[in-house]
PDB file of C-alpha atoms in Angstrom:
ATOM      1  CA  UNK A   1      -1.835 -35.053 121.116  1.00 55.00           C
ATOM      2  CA  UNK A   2       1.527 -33.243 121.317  1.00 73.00           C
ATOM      3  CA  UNK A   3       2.817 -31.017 118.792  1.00 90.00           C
ATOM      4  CA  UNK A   4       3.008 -32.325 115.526  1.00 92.00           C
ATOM      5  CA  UNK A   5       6.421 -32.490 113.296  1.00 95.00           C
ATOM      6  CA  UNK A   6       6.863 -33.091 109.661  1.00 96.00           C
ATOM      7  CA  UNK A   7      10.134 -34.063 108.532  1.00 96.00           C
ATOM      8  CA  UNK A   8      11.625 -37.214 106.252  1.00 96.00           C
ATOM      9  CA  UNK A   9      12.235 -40.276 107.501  1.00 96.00           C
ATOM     10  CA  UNK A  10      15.158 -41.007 109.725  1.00 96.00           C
ATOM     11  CA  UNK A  11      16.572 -44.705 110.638  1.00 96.00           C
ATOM     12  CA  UNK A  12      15.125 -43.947 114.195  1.00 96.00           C
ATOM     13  CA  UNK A  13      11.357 -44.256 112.419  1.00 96.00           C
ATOM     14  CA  UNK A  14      11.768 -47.199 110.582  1.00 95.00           C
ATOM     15  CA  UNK A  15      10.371 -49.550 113.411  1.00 95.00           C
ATOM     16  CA  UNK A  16       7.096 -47.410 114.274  1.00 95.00           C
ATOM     17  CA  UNK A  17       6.745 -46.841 110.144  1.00 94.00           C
ATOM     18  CA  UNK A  18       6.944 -50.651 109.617  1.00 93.00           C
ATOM     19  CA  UNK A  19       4.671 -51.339 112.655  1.00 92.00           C
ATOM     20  CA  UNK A  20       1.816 -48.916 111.047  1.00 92.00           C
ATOM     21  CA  UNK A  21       2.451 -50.410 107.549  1.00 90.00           C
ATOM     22  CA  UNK A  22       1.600 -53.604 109.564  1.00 90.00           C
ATOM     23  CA  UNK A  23      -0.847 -52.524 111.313  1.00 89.00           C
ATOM     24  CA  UNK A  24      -3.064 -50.777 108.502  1.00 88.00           C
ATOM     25  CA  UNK A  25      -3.287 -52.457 105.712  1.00 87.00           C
ATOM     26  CA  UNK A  26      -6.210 -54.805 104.934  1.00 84.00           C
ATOM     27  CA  UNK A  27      -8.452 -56.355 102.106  1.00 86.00           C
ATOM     28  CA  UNK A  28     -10.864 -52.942 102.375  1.00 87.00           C
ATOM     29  CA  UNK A  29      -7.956 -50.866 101.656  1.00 88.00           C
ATOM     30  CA  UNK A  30      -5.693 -52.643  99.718  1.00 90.00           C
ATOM     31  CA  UNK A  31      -5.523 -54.905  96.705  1.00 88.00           C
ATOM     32  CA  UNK A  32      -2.931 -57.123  97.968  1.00 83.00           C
ATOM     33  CA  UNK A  33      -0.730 -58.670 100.487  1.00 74.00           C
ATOM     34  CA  UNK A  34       1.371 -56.064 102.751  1.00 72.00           C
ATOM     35  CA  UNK A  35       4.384 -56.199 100.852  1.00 75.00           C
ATOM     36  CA  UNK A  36       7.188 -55.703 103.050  1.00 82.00           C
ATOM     37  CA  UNK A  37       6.985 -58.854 105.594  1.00 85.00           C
ATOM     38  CA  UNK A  38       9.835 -57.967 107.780  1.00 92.00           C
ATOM     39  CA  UNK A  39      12.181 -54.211 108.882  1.00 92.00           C
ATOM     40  CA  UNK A  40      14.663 -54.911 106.751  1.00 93.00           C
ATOM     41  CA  UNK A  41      12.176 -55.338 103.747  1.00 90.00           C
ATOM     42  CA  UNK A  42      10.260 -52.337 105.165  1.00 91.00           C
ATOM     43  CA  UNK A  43      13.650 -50.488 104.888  1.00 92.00           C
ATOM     44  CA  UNK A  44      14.805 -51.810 101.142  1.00 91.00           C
ATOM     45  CA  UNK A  45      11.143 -50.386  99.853  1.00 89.00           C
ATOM     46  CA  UNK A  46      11.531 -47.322 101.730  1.00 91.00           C
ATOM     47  CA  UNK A  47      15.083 -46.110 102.895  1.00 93.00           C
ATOM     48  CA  UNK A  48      15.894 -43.308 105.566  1.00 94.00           C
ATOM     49  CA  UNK A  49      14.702 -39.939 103.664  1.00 93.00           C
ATOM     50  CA  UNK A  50      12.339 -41.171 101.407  1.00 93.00           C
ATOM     51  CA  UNK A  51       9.214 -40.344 103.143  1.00 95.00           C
ATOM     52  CA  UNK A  52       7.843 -37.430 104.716  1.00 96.00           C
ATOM     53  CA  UNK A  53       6.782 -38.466 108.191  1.00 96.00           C
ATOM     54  CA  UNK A  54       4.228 -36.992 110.611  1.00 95.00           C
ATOM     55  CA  UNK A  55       5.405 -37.848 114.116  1.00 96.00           C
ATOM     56  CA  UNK A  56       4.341 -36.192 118.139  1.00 93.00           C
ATOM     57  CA  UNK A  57       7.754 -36.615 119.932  1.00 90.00           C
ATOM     58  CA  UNK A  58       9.680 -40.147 118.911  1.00 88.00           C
ATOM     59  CA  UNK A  59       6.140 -41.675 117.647  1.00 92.00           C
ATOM     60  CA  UNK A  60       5.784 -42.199 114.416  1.00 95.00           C
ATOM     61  CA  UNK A  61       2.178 -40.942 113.354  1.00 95.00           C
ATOM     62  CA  UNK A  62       1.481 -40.976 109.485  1.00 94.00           C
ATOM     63  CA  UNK A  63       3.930 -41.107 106.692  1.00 95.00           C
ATOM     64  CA  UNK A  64       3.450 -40.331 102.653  1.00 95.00           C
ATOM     65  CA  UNK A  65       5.499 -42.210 100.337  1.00 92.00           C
ATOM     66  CA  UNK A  66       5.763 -41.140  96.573  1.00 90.00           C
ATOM     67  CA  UNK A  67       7.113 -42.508  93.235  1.00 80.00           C
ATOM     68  CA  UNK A  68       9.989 -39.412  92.075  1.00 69.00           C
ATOM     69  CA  UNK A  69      11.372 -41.325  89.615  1.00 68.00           C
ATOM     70  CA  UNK A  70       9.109 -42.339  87.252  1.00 72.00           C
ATOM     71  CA  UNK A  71       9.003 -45.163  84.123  1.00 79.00           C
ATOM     72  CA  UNK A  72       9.333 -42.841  81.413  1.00 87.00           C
ATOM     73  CA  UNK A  73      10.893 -39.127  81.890  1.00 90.00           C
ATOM     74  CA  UNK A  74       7.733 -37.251  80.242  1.00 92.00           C
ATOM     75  CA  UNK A  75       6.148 -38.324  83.594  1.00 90.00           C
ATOM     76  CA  UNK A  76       8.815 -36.977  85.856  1.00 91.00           C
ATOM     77  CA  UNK A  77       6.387 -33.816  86.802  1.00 94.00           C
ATOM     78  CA  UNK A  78       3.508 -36.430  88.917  1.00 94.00           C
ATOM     79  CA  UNK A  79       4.383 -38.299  91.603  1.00 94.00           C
ATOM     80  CA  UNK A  80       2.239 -41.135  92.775  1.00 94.00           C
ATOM     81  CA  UNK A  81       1.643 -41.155  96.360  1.00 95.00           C
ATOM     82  CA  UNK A  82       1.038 -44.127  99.022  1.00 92.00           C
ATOM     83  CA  UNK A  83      -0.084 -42.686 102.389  1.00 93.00           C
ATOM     84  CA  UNK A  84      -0.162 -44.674 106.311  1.00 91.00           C
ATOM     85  CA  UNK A  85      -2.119 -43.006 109.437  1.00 91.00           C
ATOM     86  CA  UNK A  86      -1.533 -45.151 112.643  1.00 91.00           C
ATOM     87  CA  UNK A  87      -5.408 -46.305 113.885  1.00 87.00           C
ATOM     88  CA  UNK A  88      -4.599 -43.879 117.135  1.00 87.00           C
ATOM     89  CA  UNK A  89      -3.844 -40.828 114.731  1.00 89.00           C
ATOM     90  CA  UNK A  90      -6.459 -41.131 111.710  1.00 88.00           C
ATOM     91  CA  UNK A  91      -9.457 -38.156 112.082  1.00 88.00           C
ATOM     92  CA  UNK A  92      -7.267 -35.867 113.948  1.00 89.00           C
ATOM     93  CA  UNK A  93      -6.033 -33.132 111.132  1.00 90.00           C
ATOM     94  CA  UNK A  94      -2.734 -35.275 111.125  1.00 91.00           C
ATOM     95  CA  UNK A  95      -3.000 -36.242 107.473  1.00 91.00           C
ATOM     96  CA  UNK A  96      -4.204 -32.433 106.833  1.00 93.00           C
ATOM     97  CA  UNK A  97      -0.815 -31.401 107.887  1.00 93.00           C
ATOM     98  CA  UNK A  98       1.036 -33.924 106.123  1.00 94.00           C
ATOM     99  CA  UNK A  99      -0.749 -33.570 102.477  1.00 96.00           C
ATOM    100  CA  UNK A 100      -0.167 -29.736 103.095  1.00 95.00           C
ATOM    101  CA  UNK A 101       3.335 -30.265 103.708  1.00 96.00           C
ATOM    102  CA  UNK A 102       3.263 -33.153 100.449  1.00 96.00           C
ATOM    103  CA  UNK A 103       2.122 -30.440  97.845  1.00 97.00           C
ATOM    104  CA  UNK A 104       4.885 -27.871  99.074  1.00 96.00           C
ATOM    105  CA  UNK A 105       7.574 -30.012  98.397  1.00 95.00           C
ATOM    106  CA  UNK A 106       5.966 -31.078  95.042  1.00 96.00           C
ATOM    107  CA  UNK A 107       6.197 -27.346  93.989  1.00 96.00           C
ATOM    108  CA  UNK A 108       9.202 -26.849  95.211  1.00 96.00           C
ATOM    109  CA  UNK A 109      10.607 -29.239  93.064  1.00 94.00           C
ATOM    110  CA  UNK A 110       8.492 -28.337  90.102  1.00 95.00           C
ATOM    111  CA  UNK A 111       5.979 -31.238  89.915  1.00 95.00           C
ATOM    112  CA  UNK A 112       2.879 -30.872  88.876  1.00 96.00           C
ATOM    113  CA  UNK A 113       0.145 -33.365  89.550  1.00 96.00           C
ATOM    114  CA  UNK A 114       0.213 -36.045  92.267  1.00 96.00           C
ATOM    115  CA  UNK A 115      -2.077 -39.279  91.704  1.00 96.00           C
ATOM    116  CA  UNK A 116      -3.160 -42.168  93.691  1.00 96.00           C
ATOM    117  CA  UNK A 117      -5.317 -45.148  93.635  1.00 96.00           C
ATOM    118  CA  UNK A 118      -8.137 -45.529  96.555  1.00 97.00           C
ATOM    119  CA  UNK A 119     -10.525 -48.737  96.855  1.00 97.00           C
ATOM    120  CA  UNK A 120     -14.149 -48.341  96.477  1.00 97.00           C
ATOM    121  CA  UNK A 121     -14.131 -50.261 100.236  1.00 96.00           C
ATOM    122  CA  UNK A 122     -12.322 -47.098 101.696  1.00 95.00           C
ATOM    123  CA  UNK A 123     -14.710 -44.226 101.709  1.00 95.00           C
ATOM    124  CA  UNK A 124     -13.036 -42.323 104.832  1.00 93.00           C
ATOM    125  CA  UNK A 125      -9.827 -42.179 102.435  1.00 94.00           C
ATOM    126  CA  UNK A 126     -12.146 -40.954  99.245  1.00 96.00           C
ATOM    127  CA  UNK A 127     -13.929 -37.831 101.434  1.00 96.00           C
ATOM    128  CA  UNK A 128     -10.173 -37.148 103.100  1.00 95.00           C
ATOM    129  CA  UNK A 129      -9.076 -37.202  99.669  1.00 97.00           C
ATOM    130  CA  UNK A 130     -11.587 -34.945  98.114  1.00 97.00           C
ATOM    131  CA  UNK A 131     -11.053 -32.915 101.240  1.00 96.00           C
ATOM    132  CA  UNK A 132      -7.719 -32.262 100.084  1.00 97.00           C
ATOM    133  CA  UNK A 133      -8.979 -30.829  96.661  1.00 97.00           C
ATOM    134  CA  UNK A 134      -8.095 -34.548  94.719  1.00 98.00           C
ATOM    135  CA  UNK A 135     -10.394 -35.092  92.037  1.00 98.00           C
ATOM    136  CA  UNK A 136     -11.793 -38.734  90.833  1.00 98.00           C
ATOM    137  CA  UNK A 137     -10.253 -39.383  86.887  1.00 98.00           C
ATOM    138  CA  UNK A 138     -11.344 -42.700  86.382  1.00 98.00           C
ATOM    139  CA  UNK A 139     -13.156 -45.862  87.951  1.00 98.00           C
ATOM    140  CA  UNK A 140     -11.873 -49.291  87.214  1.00 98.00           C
ATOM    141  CA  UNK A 141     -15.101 -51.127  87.670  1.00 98.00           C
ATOM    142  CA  UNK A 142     -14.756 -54.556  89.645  1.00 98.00           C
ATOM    143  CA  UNK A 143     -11.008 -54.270  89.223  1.00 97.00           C
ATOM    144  CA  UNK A 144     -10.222 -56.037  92.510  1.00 97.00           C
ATOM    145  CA  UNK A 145     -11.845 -59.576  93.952  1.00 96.00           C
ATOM    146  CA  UNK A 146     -11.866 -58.979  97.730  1.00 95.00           C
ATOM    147  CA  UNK A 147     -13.873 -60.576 100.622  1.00 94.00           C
ATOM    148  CA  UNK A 148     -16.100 -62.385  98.113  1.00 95.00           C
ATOM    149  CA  UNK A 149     -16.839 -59.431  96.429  1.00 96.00           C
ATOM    150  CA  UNK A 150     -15.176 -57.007  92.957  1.00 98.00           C
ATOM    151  CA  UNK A 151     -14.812 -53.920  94.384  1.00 97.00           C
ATOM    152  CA  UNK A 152     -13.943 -50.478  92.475  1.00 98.00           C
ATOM    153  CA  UNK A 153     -10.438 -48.993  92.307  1.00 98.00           C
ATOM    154  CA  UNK A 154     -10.657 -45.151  91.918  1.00 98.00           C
ATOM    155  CA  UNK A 155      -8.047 -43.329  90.270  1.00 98.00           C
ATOM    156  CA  UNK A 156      -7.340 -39.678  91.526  1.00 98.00           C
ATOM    157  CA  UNK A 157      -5.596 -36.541  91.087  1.00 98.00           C
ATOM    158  CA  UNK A 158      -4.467 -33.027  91.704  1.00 98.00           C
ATOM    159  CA  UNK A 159      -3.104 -30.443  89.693  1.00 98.00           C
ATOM    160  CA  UNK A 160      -0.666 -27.825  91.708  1.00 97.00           C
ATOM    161  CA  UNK A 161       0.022 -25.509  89.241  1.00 81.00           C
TER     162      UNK A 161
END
């Protein structure tokens, strides 16, 4: 693979980031439907900028997606993350990089815990996860009825400071 750059997303990634959100998600890592059915959709949930993107030359590898404005401003310190890895780049240090680059931009901008949900069907996400020093804060037993079965949704975190 060539080297790696991590940047925010530019209009020029919006095809390859809506082709891996296509391509990705799936009833053992997701609760729900894909929700952005078409680019422009893609583009309204996510505009130019508001990811950080992992790509090898023009190709789009892995992109993190957070919430930085929050509901309520007490919770304007965590961000809740969403993260993609294309099938060709997943167990190649590519999200490594990327998470790295995540919690240095959290600092610099004075948050302090990031948070994320993970299915109980997804244990490749949980050990990356825990890899990345995110601990498990809850379980919501059964929370989700997928493939004929409830399956857990794990709730995680990290503290920076």
């Amino acid at each position: 693979m060539s080297e790696i750059e991590i940047r925010y997303s530019t209009e020029a990634d919006l095809p390859g980031l809506f082709a891996i959100d296509q391509q990705i998600w799936n009833s053992k890592n997701s609760p729900g439907p894909i929700l952005a059915q078409t680019l422009t959709a893609y583009a309204t949930n996510y505009p130019v900028g508001s990811q950080l993107v992992a790509v090898a030359g023009t190709q789009v590898l892995e992109m993190i997606s957070w919430n930085p404005l929050p509901p309520f401003v007490s919770a304007r310190f965590t961000w809740d993350i969403g993260i993609g890895v294309a099938t060709a780049a997943q167990h190649q240090g590519v999200g490594q990089q990327l998470m790295r680059r995540l919690k240095l931009e959290a600092q610099q901008r004075g948050i302090h815990r990031i948070e994320l949900n993970v299915l109980s069907t997804n244990p490749a996400a949980r050990q990356f996860y825990a890899q990345q020093g995110f601990q498990v804060e809850g379980v919501s037993r059964g929370a989700f009825y997928l493939d004929g079965q409830f399956v857990d949704d794990y709730s995680l975190a990290i503290l920076l400071d």
